[in-house]
Coordinates of C-alpha atoms and ligand atoms in Angstrom, one line a residue:
X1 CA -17.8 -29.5 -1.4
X2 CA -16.1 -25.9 -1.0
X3 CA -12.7 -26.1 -0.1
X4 CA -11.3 -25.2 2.9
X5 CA -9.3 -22.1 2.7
X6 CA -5.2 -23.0 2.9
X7 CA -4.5 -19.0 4.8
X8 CA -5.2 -18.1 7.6
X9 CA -2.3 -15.1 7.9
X10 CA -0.4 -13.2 5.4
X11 CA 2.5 -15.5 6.7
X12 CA 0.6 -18.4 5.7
X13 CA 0.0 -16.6 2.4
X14 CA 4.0 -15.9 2.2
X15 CA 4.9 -19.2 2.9
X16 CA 2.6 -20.8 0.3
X17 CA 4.2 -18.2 -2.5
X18 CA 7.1 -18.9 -1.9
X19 CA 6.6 -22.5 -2.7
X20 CA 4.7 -21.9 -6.1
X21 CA 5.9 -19.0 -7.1
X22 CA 9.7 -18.8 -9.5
X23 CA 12.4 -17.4 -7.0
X24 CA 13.1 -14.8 -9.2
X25 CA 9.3 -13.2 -8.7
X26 CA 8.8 -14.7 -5.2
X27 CA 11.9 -11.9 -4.7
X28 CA 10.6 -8.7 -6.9
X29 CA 7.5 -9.1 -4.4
X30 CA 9.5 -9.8 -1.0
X31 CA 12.4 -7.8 -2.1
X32 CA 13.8 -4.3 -0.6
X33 CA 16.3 -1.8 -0.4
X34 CA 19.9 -2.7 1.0
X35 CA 19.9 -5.2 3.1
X36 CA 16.3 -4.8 3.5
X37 CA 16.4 -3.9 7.3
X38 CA 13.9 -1.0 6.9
X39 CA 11.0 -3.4 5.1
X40 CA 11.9 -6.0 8.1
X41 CA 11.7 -3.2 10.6
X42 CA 7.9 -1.6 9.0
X43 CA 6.9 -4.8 10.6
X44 CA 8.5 -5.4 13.5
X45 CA 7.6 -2.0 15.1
X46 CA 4.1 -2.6 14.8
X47 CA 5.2 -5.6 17.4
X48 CA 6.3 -2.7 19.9
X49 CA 2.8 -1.2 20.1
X50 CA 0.3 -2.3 22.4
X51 CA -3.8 -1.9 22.4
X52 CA -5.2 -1.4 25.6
X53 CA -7.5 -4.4 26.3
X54 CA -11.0 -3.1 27.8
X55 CA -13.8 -4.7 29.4
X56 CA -17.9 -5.0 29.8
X57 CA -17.7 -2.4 26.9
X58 CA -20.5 -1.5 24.7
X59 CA -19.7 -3.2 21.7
X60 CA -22.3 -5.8 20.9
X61 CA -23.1 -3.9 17.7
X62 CA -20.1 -3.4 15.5
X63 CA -19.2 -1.5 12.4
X64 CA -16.0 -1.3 10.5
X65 CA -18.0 1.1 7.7
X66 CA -15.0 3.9 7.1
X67 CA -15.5 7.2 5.6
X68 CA -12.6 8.7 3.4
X69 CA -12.7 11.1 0.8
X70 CA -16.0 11.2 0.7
X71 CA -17.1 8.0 0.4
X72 CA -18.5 5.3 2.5
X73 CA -15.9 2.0 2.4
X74 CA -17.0 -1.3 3.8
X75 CA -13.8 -1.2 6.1
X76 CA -10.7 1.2 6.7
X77 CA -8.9 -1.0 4.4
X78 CA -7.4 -0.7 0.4
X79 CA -4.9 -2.8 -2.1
X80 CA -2.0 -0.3 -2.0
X81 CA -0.7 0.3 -6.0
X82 CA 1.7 -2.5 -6.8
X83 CA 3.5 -2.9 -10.1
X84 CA 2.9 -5.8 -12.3
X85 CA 0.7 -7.9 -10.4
X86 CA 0.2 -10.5 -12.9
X87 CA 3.6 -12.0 -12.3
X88 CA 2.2 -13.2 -9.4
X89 CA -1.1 -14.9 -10.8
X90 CA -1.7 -14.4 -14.3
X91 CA -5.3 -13.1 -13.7
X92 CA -4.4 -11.3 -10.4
X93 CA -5.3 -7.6 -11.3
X94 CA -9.3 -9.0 -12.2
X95 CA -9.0 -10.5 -9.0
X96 CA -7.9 -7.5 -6.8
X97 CA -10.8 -5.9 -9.2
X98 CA -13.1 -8.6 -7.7
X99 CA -12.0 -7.8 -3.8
X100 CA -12.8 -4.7 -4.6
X101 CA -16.3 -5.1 -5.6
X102 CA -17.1 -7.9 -2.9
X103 CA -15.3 -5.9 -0.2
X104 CA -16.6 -2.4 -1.3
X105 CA -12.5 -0.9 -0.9
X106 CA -10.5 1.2 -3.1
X107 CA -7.5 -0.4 -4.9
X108 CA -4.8 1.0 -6.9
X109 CA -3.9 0.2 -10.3
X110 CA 0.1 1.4 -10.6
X111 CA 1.4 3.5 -13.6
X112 CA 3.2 0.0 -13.7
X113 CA 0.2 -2.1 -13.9
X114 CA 0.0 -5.2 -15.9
X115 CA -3.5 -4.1 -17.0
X116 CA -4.9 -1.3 -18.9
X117 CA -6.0 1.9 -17.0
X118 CA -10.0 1.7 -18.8
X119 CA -9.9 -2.3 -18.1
X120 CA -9.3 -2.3 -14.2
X121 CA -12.1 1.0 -13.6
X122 CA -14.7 -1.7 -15.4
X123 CA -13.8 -4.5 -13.4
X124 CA -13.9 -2.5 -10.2
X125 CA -16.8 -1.2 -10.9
X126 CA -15.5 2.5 -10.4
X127 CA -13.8 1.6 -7.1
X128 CA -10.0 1.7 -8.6
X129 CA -7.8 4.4 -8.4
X130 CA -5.0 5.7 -10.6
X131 CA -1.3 5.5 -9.3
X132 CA 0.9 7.6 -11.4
X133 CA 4.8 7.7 -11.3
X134 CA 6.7 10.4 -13.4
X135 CA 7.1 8.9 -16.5
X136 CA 10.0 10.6 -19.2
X137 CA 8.9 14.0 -19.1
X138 CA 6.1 16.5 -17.8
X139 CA 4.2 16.0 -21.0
X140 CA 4.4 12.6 -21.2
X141 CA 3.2 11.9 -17.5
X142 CA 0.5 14.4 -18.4
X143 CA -0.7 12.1 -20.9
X144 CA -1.1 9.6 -18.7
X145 CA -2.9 12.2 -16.5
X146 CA -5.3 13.1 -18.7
X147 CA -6.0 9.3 -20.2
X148 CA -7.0 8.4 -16.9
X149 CA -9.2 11.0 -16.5
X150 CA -10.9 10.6 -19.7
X151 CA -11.4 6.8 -18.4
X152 CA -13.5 8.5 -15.6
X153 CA -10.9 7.9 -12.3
X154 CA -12.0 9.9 -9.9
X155 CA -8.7 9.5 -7.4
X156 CA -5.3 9.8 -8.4
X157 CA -2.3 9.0 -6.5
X158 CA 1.3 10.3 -7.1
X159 CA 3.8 8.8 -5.9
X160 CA 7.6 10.4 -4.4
X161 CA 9.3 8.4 -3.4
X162 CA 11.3 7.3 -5.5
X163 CA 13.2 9.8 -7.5
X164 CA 15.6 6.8 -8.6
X165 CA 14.7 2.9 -8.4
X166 CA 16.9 2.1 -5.2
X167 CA 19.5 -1.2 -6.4
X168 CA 17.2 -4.2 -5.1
X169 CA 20.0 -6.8 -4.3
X170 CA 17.3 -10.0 -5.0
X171 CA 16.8 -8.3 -8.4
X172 CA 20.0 -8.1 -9.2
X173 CA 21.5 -11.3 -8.3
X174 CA 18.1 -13.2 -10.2
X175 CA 18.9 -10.9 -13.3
X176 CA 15.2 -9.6 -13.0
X177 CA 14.3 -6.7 -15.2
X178 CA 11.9 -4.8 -17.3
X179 CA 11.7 -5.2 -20.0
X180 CA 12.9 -8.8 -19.1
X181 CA 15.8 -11.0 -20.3
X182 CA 16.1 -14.7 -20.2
X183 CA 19.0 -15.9 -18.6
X184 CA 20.1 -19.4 -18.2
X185 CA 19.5 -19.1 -14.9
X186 CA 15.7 -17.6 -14.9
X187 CA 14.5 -20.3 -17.1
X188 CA 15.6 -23.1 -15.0
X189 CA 13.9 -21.3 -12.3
X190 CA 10.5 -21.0 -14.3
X191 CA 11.2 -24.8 -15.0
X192 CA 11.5 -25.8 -11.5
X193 CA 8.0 -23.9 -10.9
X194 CA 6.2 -25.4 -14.6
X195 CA 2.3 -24.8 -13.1
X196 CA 3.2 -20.8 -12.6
X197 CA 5.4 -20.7 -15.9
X198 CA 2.5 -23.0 -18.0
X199 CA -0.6 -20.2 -16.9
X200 CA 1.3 -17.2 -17.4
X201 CA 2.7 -18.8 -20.8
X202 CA -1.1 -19.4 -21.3
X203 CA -2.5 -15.7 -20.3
X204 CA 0.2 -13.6 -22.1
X205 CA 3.2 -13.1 -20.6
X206 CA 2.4 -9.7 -18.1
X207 CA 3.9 -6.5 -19.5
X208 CA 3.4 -3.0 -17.8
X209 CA 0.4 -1.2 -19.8
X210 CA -0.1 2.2 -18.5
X211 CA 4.1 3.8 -18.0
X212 CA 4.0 5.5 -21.1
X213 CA 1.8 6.5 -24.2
X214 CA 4.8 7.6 -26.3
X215 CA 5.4 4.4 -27.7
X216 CA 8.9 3.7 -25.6
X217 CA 8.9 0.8 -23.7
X218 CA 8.6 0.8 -20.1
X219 CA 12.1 0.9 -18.4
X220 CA 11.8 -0.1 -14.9
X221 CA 15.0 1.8 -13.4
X222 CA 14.6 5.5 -15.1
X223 CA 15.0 8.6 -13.2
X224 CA 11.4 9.7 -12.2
X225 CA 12.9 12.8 -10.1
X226 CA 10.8 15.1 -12.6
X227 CA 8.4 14.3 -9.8
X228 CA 9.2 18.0 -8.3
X229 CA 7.3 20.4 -6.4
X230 CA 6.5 22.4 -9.5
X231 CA 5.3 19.6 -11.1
X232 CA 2.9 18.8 -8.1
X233 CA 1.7 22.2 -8.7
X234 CA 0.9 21.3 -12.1
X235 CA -0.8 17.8 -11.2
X236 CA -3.0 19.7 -8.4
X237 CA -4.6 22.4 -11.3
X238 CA -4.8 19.5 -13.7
X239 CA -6.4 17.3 -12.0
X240 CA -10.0 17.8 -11.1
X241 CA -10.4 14.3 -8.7
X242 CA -9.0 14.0 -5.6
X243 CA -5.4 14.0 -5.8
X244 CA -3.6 11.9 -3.0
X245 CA 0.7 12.5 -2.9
X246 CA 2.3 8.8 -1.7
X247 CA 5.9 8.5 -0.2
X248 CA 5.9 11.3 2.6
X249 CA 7.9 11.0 5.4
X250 CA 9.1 14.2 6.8
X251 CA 6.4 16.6 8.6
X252 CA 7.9 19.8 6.6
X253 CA 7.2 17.7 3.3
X254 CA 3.3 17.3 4.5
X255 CA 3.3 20.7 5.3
X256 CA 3.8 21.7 1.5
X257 CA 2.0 18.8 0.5
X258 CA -1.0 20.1 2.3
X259 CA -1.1 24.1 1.3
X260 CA -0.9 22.9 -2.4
X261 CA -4.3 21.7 -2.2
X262 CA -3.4 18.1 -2.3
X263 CA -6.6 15.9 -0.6
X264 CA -4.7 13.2 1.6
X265 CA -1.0 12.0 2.1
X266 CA -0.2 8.8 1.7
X267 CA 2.4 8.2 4.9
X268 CA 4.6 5.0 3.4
X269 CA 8.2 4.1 3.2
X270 CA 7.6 1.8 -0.3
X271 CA 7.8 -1.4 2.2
X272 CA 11.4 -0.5 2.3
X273 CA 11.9 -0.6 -1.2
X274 CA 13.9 2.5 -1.6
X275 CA 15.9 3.5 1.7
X276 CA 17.1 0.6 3.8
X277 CA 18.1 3.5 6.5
X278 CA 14.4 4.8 6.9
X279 CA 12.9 4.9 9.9
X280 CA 9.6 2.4 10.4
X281 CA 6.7 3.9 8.8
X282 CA 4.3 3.3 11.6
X283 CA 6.7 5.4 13.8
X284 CA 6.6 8.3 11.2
X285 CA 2.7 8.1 11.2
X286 CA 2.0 10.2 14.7
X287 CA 5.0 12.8 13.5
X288 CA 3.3 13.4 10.3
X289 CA -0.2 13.5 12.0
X290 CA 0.8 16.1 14.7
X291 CA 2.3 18.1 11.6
X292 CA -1.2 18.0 9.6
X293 CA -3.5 18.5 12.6
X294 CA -6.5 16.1 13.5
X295 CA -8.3 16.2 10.6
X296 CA -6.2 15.9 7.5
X297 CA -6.4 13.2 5.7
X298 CA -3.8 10.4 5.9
X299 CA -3.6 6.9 4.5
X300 CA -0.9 4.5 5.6
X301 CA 1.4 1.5 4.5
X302 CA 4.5 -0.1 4.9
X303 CA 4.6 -3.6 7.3
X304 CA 0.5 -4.1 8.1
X305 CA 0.3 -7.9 7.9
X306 CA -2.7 -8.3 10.2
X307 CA -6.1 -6.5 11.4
X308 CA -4.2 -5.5 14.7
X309 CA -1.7 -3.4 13.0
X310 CA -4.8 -1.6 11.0
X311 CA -6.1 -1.0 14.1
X312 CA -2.7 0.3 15.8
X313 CA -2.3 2.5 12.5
X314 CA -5.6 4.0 12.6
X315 CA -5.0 5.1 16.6
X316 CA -1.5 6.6 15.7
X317 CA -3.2 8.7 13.3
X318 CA -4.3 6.9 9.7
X319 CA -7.5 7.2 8.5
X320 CA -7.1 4.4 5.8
X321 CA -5.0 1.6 5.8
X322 CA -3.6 0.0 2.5
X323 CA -2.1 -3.3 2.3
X324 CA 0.9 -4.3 0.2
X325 CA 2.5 -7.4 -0.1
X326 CA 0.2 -10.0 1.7
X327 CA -2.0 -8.9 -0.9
X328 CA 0.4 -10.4 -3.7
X329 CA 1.3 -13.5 -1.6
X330 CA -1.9 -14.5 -1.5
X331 CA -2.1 -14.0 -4.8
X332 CA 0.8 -15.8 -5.7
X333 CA -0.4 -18.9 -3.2
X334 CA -4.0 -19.6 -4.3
X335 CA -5.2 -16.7 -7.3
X336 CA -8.5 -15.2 -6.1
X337 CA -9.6 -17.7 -3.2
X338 CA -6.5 -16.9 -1.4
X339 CA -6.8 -13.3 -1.5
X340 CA -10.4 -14.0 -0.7
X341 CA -9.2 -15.7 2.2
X342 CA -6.4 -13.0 3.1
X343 CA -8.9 -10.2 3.0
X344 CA -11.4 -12.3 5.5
X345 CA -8.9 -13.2 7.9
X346 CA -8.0 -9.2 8.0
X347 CA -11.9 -8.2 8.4
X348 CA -12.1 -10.4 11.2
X349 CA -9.2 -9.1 12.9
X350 CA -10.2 -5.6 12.7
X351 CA -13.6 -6.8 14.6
X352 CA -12.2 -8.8 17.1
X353 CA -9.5 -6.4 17.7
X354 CA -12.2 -4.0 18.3
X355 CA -14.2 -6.2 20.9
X356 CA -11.4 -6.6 22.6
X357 CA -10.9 -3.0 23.1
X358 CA -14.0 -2.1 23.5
X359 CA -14.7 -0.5 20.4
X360 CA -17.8 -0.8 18.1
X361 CA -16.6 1.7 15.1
X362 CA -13.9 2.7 13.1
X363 CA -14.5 6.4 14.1
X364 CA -13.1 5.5 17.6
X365 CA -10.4 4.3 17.4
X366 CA -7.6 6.8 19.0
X367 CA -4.7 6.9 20.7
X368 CA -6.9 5.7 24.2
X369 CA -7.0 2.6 22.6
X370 CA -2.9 2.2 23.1
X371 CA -1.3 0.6 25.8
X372 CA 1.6 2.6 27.8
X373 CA 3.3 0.3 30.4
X374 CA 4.5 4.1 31.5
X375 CA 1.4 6.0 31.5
X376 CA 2.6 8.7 34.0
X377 CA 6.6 9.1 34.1
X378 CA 8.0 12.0 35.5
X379 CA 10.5 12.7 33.1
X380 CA 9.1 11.5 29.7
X381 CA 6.9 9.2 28.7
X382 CA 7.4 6.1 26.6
X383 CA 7.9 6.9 22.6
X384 CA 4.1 5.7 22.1
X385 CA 2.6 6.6 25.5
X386 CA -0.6 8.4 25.5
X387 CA 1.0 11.5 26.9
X388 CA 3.3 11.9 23.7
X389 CA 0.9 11.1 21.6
X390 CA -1.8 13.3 22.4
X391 CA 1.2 16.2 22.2
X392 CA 2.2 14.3 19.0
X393 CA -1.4 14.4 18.0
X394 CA -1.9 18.8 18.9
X395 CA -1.7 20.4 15.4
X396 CA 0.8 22.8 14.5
X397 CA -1.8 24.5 12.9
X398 CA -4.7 24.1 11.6
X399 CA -5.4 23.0 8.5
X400 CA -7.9 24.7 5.7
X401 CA -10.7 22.4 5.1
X402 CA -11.3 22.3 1.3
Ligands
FMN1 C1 6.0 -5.9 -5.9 C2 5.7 -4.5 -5.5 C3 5.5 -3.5 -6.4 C4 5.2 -2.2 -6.0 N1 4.9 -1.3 -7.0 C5 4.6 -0.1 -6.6 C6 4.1 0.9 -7.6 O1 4.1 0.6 -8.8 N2 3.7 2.1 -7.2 C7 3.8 2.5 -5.9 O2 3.4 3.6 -5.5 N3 4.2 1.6 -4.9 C8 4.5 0.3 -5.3 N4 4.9 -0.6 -4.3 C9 4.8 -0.2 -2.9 C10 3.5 -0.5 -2.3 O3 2.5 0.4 -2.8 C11 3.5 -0.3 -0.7 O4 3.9 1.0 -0.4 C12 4.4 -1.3 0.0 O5 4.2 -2.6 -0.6 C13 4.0 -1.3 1.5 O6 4.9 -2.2 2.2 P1 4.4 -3.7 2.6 O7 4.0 -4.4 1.4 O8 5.7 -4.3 3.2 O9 3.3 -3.5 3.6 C14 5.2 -1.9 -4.7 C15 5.4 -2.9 -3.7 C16 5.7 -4.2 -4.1 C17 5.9 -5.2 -3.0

């Protein structure tokens, strides 16, 4: 008898972690910057945006097939790069692999993965791609650089956004670290929670594999601002792949992203994990969209949690959608089924989302699809009205096509 899957929403799959999983890594996942307004207001923004409902609509035949970078993906959808999965199932990085072959999407394995860079592109089956944070020096990040090429990654991702590790207030009070240090209070945590402490004791206890080939051990809160724009330069005529920059915000940053050559920004405020001030990342998307022109290409995260807000991200201007932390909830709540289960209940979504605004593919989706309760005013249309966005949406200038 198969078992009836237990989520049914990534709050279900939240809910469910928090139960199994030790406070202490139930709050590395959920945790953010300050007093984490910015990661509560990703999501609730997404709540201010409404689809346009449409009727009798050709959709009868629909397909969420998405073309980015040039490649066919089963749907507009990818595992954004999270550090040190593993804490939250000990075999979750084969299992976000596994999505990843069953669900034809691209997933990230972070600089601070818990698995090795050669392991993860096997497991995918080619699908994974490389997320690399400045690590100790130019040469040393280069390193890195160059063993994942020699692995055969063909996309890399560079993340900005965080030039220092912003003071994560969960962390702190828990006393979690890298690498870590038993306190009193940790292990009665992991005793209160003895299935999670028993199965990780049993795999290995996780570790970061990829930070640094130099022999140091990985130390969660150095200064990666040797992320610069010369060393972008340097990244863009070392790397052969694709080259995707993550962490951009501001429309002038895009600018320079784009004439150095780079292949797609990555529009994301970390979830909220740096700056506790920073605006929503879905309302940044349309700014940094008009700034790149139509057909630049743009991935997104930072508060999806269901198929509607893919679908809201794709009209305000994403091409590609990544999810973050329902990803490791689901984890963290039932191992592979769950995320299984997480990833089904987004494809399903998307479609219905789609029938009901009478869309059949991806490719469609724009800013027609968005409600405006003030389609017309005389003096200025709503924030997200169709009016503003299709000015939001006129390029500044066009951009070379590579
Ligand atoms: C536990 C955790 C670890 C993360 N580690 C990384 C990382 O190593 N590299 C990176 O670029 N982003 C990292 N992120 C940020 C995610 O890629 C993504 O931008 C963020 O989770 C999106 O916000 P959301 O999860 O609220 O949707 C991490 C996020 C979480 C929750």
């Amino acid at each position: 008898m198969t078992r009836r899957p237990s989520i049914f929403s990534s709050e279900d799959a939240r809910i469910a972690a928090q139960k199994r999983l030790p406070r202490m890594i139930f709050d590395f996942i959920e945790g953010a910057a300050g007093r984490e307004v910015a990661s509560r207001r990703n999501q609730s923004r997404f709540d201010d945006i409404l689809l346009q409902p449409r009727a009798m609509a050709d959709i009868g035949s629909r397909t969420l097939t998405t073309r980015f970078l040039g490649r066919d993906y089963a749907l507009p959808l990818g595992i954004a790069p999270m550090g040190m999965c593993n804490l939250a199932h000990p075999r979750a990085d084969t299992q976000i692999a596994q999505a990843a072959v069953d669900w034809q999407m691209p997933v990230c394995l972070s600089s601070a993965g818990s698995s090795g860079l050669v392991d993860m592109l096997r497991w995918s089956d080619g699908l994974a791609w490389f997320q690399l944070y400045f690590g100790q020096s130019s040469e040393v990040s280069f390193q890195t650089v160059d063993r994942a090429h020699a692995a055969g990654y063909e996309t890399l991702i560079l993340t900005v956004d965080v030039p220092e590790v912003s003071r994560r207030i969960r962390d702190q009070r828990n006393g979690f670290g890298l690498p870590f240090r038993p306190t009193p209070q940790a292990l009665l945590d992991f005793a209160q929670h003895p299935r999670w402490t028993f199965s990780t004791l049993l795999h290995g206890v996780p570790a970061p594999q990829n930070f640094a080939s130099s022999g140091k051990s990985f130390d969660r809160t150095a200064s990666r601002a040797g992320a610069d724009w010369h060393f972008l330069q340097a990244l863009r005529d070392r790397w052969p792949g694709k080259l995707i920059v993550k962490g951009i915000t501001s429309p002038e940053d895009a600018l320079r992203v784009r004439s150095l050559g780079v292949d797609a920004i990555y529009v994301s405020n970390h979830g909220g994990r740096q700056l506790d001030s920073a605006p929503a990342a879905i309302d940044l998307l349309p700014i940094i969209r008009r700034a790149v022109g139509p057909s630049y290409p743009l991935l997104f995260d930072s508060g999806v949690r269901n198929g509607e807000d893919v679908v809201k991200a794709i009209a305000l201007g994403a091409d590609f959608v990544m999810i973050g932390r329902p990803v490791l909830y689901a984890l963290g709540a039932a191992g592979g089924a769950g995320l299984q289960s997480l990833l089904q209940c987004f494809a399903q979504d998307i479609d219905l989302t789609m029938a009901q605004i009478g869309i059949a593919r991806i490719e469609d989706i724009d800013t027609r699809t968005l409600f405006s309760a003030v389609p017309q005013a005389a003096s200025g249309d709503t924030l997200l009205g169709p009016r503003t966005l299709a000015t939001a949406l006129r390029p500044l200038q066009e951009p070379a096509r590579k």
